Coordinates of C-alpha atoms in Angstrom, one line a residue:
X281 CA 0.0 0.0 0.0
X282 CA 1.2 3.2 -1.2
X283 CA 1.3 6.2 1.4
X284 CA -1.4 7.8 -0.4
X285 CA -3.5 5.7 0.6
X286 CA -3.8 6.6 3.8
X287 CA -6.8 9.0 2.6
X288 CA -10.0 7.5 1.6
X289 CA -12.8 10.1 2.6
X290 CA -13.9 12.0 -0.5
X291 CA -14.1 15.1 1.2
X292 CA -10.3 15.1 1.7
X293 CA -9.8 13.9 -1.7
X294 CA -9.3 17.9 -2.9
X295 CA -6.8 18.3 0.1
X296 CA -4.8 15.4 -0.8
X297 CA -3.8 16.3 -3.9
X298 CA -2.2 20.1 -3.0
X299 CA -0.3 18.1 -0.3
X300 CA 2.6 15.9 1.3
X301 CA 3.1 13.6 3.7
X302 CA 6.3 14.8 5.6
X303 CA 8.1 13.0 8.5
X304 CA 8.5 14.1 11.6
X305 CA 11.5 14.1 13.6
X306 CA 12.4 14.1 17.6
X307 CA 13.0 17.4 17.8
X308 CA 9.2 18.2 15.8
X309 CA 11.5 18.9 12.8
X310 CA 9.6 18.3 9.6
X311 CA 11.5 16.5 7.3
X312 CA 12.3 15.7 3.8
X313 CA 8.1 15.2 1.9
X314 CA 7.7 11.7 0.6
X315 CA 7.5 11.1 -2.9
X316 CA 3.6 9.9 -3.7
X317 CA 4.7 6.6 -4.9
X318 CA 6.6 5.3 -2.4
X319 CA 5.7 2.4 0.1
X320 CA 5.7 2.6 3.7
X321 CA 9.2 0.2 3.4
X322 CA 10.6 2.8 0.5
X323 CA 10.1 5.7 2.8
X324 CA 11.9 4.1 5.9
X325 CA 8.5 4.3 8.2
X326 CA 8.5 2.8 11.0
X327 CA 6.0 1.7 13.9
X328 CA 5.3 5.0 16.2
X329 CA 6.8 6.9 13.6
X330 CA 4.9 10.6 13.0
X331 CA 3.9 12.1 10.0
X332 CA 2.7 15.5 9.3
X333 CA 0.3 16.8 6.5
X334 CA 1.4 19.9 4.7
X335 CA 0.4 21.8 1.7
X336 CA 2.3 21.3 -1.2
X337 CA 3.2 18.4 -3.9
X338 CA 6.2 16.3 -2.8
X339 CA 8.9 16.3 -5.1
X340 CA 8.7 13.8 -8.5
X341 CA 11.6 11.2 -9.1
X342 CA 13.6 13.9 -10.7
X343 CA 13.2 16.5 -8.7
X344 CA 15.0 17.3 -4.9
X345 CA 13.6 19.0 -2.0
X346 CA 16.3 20.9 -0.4
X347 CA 17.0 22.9 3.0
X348 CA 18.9 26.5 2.6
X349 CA 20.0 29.7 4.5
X350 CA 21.8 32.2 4.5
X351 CA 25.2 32.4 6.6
X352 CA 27.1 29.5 8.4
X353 CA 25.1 29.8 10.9
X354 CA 22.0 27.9 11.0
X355 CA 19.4 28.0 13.5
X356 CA 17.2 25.0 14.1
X357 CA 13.8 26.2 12.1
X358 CA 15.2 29.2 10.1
X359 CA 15.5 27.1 7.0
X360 CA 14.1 27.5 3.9
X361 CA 12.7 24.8 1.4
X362 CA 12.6 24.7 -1.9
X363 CA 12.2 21.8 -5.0
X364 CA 14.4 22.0 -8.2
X365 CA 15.2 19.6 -10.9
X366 CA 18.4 17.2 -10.2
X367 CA 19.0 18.3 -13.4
X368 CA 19.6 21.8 -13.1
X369 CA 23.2 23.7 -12.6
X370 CA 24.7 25.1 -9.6
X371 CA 24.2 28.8 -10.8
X372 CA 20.9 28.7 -11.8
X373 CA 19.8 26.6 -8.3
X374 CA 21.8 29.6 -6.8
X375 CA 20.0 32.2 -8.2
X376 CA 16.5 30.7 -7.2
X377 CA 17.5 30.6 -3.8
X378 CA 18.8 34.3 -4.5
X379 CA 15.3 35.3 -5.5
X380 CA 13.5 33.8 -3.0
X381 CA 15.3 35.0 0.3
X382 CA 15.4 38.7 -1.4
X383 CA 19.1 38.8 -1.6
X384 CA 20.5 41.2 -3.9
X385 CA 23.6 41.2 -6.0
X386 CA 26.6 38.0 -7.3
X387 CA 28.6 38.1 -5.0
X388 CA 27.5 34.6 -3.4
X389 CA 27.9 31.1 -3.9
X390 CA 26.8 27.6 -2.1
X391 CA 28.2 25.4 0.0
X392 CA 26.7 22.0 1.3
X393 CA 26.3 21.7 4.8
X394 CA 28.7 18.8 6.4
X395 CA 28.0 15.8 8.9
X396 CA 29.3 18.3 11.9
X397 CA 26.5 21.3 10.8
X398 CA 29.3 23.2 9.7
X399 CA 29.7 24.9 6.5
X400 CA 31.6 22.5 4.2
X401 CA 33.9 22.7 0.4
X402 CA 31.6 25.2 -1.7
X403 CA 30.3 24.3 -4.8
X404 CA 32.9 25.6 -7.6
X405 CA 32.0 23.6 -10.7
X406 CA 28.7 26.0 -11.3
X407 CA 28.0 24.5 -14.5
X408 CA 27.4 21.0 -13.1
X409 CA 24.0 20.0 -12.2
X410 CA 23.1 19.0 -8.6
X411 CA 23.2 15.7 -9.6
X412 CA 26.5 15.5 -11.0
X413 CA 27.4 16.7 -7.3
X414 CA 25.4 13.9 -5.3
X415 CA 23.3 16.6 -4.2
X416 CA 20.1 14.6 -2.2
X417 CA 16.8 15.7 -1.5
X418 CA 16.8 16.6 2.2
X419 CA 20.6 18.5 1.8
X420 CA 20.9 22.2 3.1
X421 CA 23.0 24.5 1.1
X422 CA 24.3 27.5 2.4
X423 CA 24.1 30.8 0.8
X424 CA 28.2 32.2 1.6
X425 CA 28.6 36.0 0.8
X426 CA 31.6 36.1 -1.3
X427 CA 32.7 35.7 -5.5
X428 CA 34.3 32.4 -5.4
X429 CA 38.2 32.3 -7.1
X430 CA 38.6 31.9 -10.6
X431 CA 40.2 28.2 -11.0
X432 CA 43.4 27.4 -9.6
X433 CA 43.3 29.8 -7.1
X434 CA 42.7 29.4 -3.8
X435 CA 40.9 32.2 -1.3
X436 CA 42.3 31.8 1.9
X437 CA 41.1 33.3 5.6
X438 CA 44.2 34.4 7.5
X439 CA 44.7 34.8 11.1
X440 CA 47.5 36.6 12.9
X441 CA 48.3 34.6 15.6
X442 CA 49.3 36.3 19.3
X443 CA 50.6 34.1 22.2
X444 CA 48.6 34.5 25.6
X445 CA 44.9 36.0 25.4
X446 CA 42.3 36.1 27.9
X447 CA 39.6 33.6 28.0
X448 CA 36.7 33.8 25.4
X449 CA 35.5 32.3 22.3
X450 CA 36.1 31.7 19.0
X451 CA 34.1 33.1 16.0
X452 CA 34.7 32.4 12.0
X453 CA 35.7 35.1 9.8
X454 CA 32.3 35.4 8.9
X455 CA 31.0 36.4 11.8
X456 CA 33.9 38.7 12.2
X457 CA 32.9 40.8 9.2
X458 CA 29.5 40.6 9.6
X459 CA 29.3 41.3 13.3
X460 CA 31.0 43.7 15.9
X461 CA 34.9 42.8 16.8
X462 CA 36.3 43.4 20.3
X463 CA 38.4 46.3 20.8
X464 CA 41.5 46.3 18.5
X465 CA 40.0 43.6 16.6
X466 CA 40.7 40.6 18.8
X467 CA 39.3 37.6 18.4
X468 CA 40.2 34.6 21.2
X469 CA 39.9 30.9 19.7
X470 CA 40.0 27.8 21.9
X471 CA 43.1 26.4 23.5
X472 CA 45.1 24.2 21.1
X473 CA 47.8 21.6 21.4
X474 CA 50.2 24.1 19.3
X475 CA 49.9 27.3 22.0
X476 CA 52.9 28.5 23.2
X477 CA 52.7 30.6 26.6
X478 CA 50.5 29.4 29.4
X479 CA 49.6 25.7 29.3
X480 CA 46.3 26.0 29.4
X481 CA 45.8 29.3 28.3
X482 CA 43.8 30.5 25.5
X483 CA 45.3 31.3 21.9
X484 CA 44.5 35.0 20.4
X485 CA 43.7 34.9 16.9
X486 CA 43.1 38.4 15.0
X487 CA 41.7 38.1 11.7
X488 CA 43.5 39.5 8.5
X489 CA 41.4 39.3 6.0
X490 CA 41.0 37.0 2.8
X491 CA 43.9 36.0 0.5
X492 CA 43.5 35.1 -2.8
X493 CA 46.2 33.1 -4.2
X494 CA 47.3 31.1 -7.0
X495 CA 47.7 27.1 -6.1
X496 CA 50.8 27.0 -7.7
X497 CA 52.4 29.8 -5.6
X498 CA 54.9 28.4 -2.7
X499 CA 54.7 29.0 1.1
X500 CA 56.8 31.6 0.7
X501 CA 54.9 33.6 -1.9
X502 CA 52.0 32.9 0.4
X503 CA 53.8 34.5 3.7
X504 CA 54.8 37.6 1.4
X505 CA 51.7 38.2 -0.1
X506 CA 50.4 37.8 3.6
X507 CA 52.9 40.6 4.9
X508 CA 50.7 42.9 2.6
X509 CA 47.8 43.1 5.0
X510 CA 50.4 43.6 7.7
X511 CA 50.5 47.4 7.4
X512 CA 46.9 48.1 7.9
X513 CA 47.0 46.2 11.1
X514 CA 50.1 47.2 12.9
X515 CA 52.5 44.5 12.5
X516 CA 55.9 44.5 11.9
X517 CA 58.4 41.8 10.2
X518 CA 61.5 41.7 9.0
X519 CA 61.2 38.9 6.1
X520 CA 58.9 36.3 5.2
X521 CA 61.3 33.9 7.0
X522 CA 60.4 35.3 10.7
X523 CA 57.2 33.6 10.0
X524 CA 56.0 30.5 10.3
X525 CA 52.5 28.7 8.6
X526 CA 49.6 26.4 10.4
X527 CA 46.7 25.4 8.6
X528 CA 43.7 25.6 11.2
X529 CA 41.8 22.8 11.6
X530 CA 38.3 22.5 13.7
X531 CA 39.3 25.8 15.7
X532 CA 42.6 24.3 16.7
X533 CA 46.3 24.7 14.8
X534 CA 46.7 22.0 12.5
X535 CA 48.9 21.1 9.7
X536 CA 52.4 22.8 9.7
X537 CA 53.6 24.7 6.3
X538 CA 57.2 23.8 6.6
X539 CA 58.9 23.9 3.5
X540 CA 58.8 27.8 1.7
X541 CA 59.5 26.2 -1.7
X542 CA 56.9 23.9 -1.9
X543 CA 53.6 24.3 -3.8
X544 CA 50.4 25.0 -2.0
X545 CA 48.8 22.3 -4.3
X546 CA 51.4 20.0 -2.4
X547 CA 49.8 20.5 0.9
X548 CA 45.9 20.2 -0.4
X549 CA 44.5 22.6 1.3
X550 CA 41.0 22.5 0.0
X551 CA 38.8 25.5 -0.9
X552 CA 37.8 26.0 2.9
X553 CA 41.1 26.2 4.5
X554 CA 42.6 28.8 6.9
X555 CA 46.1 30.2 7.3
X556 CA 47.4 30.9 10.9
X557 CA 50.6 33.2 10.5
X558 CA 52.7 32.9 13.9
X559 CA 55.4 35.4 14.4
X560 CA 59.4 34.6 15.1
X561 CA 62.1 36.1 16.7
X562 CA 64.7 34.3 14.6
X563 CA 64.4 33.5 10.8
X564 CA 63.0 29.4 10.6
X565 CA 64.0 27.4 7.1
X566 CA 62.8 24.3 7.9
X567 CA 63.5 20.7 6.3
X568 CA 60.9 18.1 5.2
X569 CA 62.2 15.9 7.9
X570 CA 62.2 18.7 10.9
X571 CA 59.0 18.7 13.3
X572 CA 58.5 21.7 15.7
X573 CA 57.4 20.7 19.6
X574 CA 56.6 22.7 22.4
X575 CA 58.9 22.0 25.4
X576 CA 58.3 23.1 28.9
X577 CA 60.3 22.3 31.8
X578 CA 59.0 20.7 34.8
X579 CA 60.2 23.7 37.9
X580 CA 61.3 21.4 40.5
X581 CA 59.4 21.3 43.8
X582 CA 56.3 22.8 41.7
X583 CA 53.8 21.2 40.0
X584 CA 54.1 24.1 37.4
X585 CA 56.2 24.5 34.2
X586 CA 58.5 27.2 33.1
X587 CA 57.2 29.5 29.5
X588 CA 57.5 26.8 27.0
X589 CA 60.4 26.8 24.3
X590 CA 59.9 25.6 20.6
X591 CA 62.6 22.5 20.0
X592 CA 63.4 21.6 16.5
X593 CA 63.9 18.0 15.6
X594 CA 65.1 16.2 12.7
X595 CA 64.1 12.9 12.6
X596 CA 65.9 11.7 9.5
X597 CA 66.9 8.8 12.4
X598 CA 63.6 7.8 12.9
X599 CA 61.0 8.8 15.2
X600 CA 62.0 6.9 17.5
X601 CA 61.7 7.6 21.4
X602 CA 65.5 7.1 22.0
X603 CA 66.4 10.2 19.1
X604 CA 63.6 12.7 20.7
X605 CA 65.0 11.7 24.2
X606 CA 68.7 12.8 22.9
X607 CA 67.8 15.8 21.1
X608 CA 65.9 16.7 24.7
X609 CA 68.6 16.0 26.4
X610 CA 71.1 18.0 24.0
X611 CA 68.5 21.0 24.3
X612 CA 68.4 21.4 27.9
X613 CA 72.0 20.1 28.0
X614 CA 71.8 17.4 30.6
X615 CA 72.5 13.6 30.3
X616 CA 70.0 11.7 28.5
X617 CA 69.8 9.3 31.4
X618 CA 68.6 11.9 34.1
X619 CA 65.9 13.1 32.3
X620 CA 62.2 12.0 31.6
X621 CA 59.6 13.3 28.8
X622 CA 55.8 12.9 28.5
X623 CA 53.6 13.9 25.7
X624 CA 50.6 16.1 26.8
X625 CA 47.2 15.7 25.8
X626 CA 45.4 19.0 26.5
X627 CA 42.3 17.4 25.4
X628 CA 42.4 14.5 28.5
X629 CA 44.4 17.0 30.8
X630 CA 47.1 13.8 30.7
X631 CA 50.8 13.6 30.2
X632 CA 52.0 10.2 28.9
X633 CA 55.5 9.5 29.5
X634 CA 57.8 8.5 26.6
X635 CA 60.2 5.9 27.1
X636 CA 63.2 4.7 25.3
X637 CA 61.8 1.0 24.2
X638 CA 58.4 -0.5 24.3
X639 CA 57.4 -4.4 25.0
X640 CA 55.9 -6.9 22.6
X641 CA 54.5 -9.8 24.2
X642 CA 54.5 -13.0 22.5
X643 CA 53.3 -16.2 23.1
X644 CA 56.8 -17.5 22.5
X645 CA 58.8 -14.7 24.1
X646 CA 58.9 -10.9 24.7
X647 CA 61.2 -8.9 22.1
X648 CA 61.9 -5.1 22.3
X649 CA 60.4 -3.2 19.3
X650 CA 61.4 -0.4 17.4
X651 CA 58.8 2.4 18.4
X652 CA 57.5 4.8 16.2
X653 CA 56.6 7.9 18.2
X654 CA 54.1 8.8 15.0
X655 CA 52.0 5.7 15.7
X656 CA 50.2 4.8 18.7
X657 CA 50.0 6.1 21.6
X658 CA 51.6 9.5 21.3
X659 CA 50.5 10.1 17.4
X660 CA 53.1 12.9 17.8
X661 CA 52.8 15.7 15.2
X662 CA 54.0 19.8 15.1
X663 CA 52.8 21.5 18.1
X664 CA 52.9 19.1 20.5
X665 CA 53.8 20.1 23.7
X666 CA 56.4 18.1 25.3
X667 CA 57.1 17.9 28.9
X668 CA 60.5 17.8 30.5
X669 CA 61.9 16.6 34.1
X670 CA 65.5 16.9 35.7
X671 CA 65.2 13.4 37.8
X672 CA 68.1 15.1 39.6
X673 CA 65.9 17.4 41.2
X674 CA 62.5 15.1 40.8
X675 CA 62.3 11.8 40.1
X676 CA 58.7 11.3 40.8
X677 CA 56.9 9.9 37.6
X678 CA 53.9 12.8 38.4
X679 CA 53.9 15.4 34.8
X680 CA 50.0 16.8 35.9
X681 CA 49.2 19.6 37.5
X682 CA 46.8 21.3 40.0
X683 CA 44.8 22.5 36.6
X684 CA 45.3 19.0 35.1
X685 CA 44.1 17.6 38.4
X686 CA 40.8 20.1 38.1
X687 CA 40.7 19.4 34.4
X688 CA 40.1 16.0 35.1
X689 CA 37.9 16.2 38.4
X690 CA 40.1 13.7 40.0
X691 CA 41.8 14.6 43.4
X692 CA 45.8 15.1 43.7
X693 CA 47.6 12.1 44.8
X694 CA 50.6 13.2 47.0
X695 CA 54.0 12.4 45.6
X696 CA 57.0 11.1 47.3
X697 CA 58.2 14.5 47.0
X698 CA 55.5 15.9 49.7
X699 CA 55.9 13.0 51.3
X700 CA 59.3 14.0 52.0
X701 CA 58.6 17.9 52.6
X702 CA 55.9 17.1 55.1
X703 CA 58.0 14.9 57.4
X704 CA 60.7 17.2 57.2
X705 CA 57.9 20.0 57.7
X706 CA 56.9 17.6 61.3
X707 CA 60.8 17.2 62.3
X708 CA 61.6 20.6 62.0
X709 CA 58.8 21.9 64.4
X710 CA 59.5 18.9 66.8
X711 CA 57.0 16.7 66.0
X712 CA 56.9 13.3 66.5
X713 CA 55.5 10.7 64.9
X714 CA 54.4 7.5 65.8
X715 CA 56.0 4.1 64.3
X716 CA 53.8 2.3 62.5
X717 CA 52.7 -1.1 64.2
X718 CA 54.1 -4.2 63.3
X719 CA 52.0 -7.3 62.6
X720 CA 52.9 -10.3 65.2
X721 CA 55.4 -12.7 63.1
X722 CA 54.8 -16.2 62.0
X723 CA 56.4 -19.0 60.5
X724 CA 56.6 -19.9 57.7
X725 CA 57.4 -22.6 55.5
X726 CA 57.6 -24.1 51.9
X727 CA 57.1 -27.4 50.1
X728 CA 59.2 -27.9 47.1
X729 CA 58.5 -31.6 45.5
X730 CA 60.4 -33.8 43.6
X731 CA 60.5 -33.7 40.0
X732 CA 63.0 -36.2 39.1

């Protein structure tokens, strides 16, 4: 039985036919109409679920019933709807949805909505039909203010990046043109793995403006084409080599830019990436086999670390524990055996210690194997913040700290350290303190048997 035939009353017959049956949703969403000549198994209906009569014809086989709005940000129930052919192109479905939310001008194009309700690759190829794009009835395209690049070029957001910043938020560059910046035209993002300055600190980001650039250009071209927005915003630098690239990724640095000569096609940045220019103090010309990590020192006697320091390492050796550990060690010039490292994972609030060798356990015996600090666990990448102790001031295996500790809502086990402090704390004042008890002793005593 078709889903038509759920009306059988002549009198509804004239309603029935300027209408839809259109699912209904937990949240009382209505959903995508259902096509007239589907059965209740083609239409995914189950027992309980709801539907909803509403005017209009559902969509034919060759036709698609799509969400849109205007913006990147979409409010639950602010969307509009609107039936095309799966045959037409991307400009003319653009300029429908122009029309009918009253926008004026051509400077806009779509994008498709992603799986995390954020605003995904726009649609370039604006002679291809929806279908062509595995456009679906039920989508939401988003109406982006902004002339896409011609093709081949590539129109990226940049973002000057400032150590430090005070807590807040983080809003897309959008929002920042649309909207009302902070004074100086701040912007705070989120706390990221690649944040130098206070461990759990925010990152400052101040928006640039948009860059459009050839994909063929190098990192280079990109940093000195960047260095052209610089004036209008106060900053100063010496050469393009004082500054050094991230990609951002879901509000967080991402992807390091290390080599100035290669191609931005190289890196595959996509049509919705975003530049994060850091400054320098020294000129960087990195190699394809250097990574960049965040060290801080563990201050002894203090579950706090000193301002962290950015290490360079080459691991044309490997990435192996026992290289990072002698680099470390070369850094902070102590003996490779008297310190320890630890990866932290400001996501967990955890610090997971790296050692020299891992164990594989076989059924037929246990072998060292060679680690690879790019694998699991550590998945160690640019940015990373890595943790370093002097066991010849502490050699307590504890990395966390009190704002680790809270982080986690997990109380602070005492160390051996305090341990330590408080008995000498006790002795110094005169203190005594009582012997532990001793359990009465027994005997005891062993049978070995005979094997022979």
């Amino acid at each position: 039985m078709t889903l038509k035939c759920v009306q059988s009353r002549r009198s509804w017959t004239q309603t029935t036919e300027n209408s839809c049956l259109r699912p209904i949703d937990r949240n009382g969403k209505l959903l995508c109409p259902v096509p007239d000549s589907y059965t209740l198994k083609e239409a995914e209906l189950k027992m309980g679920s709801s539907l909803g009569l509403c005017p209009g014809k559902a969509p034919t086989s060759s036709q698609l019933f799509l969400f849109f709005t205007v913006g990147s940000d979409v409010q639950p129930g602010t969307e509009m709807e609107i039936i095309v052919e799966e045959t037409m192109s991307v400009r003319d479905c653009l300029q429908l949805m122009l029309g009918k939310s009253g926008l004026p001008g051509d400077r806009w194009h779509l994008r498709k909505m992603d799986w995390c309700y954020e605003a995904g690759e726009p649609l370039c190829e604006e002679d291809a039909t929806l279908r062509e794009l595995m456009i679906c009835s039920g989508d939401t395209l988003l109406l982006i203010e902004g002339k896409l690049p011609p093709p081949g070029f590539l129109k990226v957001p940049l973002w000057w990046y400032q150590p430090g910043g005070s807590p807040g938020h983080w809003k897309n560059h959008q929002d920042q043109r649309n909207g009302a910046p902070s004074p100086g035209g701040v912007w705070r993002a989120a706390a990221t793995q690649g944040a130098p300055g206070d461990l759990h600190g925010e990152v400052s980001l101040r928006y640039l403006g948009d860059l459009e650039i050839s994909e063929e250009a190098t990192v280079a071209e990109l940093k000195s084409q960047a260095m052209t927005l610089f004036s209008s915003s106060g900053f100063v630098i010496p050469s393009p080599a004082f500054l050094r690239a991230w990609t951002v990724e879901r509000k967080r640095l991402g992807r390091l830019l290390r080599i100035n000569r290669q191609q931005l096609r190289d890196y595959k940045l996509g049509r919705k990436t975003e530049i994060c220019l850091e400054p320098l103090q020294e000129e960087e010309n990195l190699g394809p086999q250097d990574v960049v990590l965040r060290t801080r020192m563990r201050l002894p006697g203090e579950r706090a670390y000193a301002p962290c320091v950015d290490l360079v390492w080459d691991t044309a050796r490997g990435w192996t524990a026992g290289s990072l550990r002698q680099r470390v060690a070369h850094f902070c010039s102590l003996p490779v055996e008297k310190i320890e490292i630890a990866k932290y994972f400001p996501e967990k609030f955890e610090w997971l210690p790296i050692s020299s060798w891992n164990q594989q356990f076989t059924k037929r015996k246990k072998k060292k194997k060679q680690d690879n600090l790019q694998g699991a666990p550590y998945y160690l990448k640019d940015g990373d913040t890595i943790g370093i102790k002097n066991v010849l001031l502490e050699d307590d295996g504890d990395f966390s700290t009190d704002a680790d500790d809270l982080g986690r809502g997990t109380p602070r086990r005492p160390s051996s350290q305090d341990a330590l402090r408080e008995r000498s704390r006790d002795l110094g004042c005169g203190a005594t303190t009582p012997g532990r008890p001793r359990a009465p002793e027994a005997s005891l005593s062993i049978h070995v048997r005979s094997f022979r």
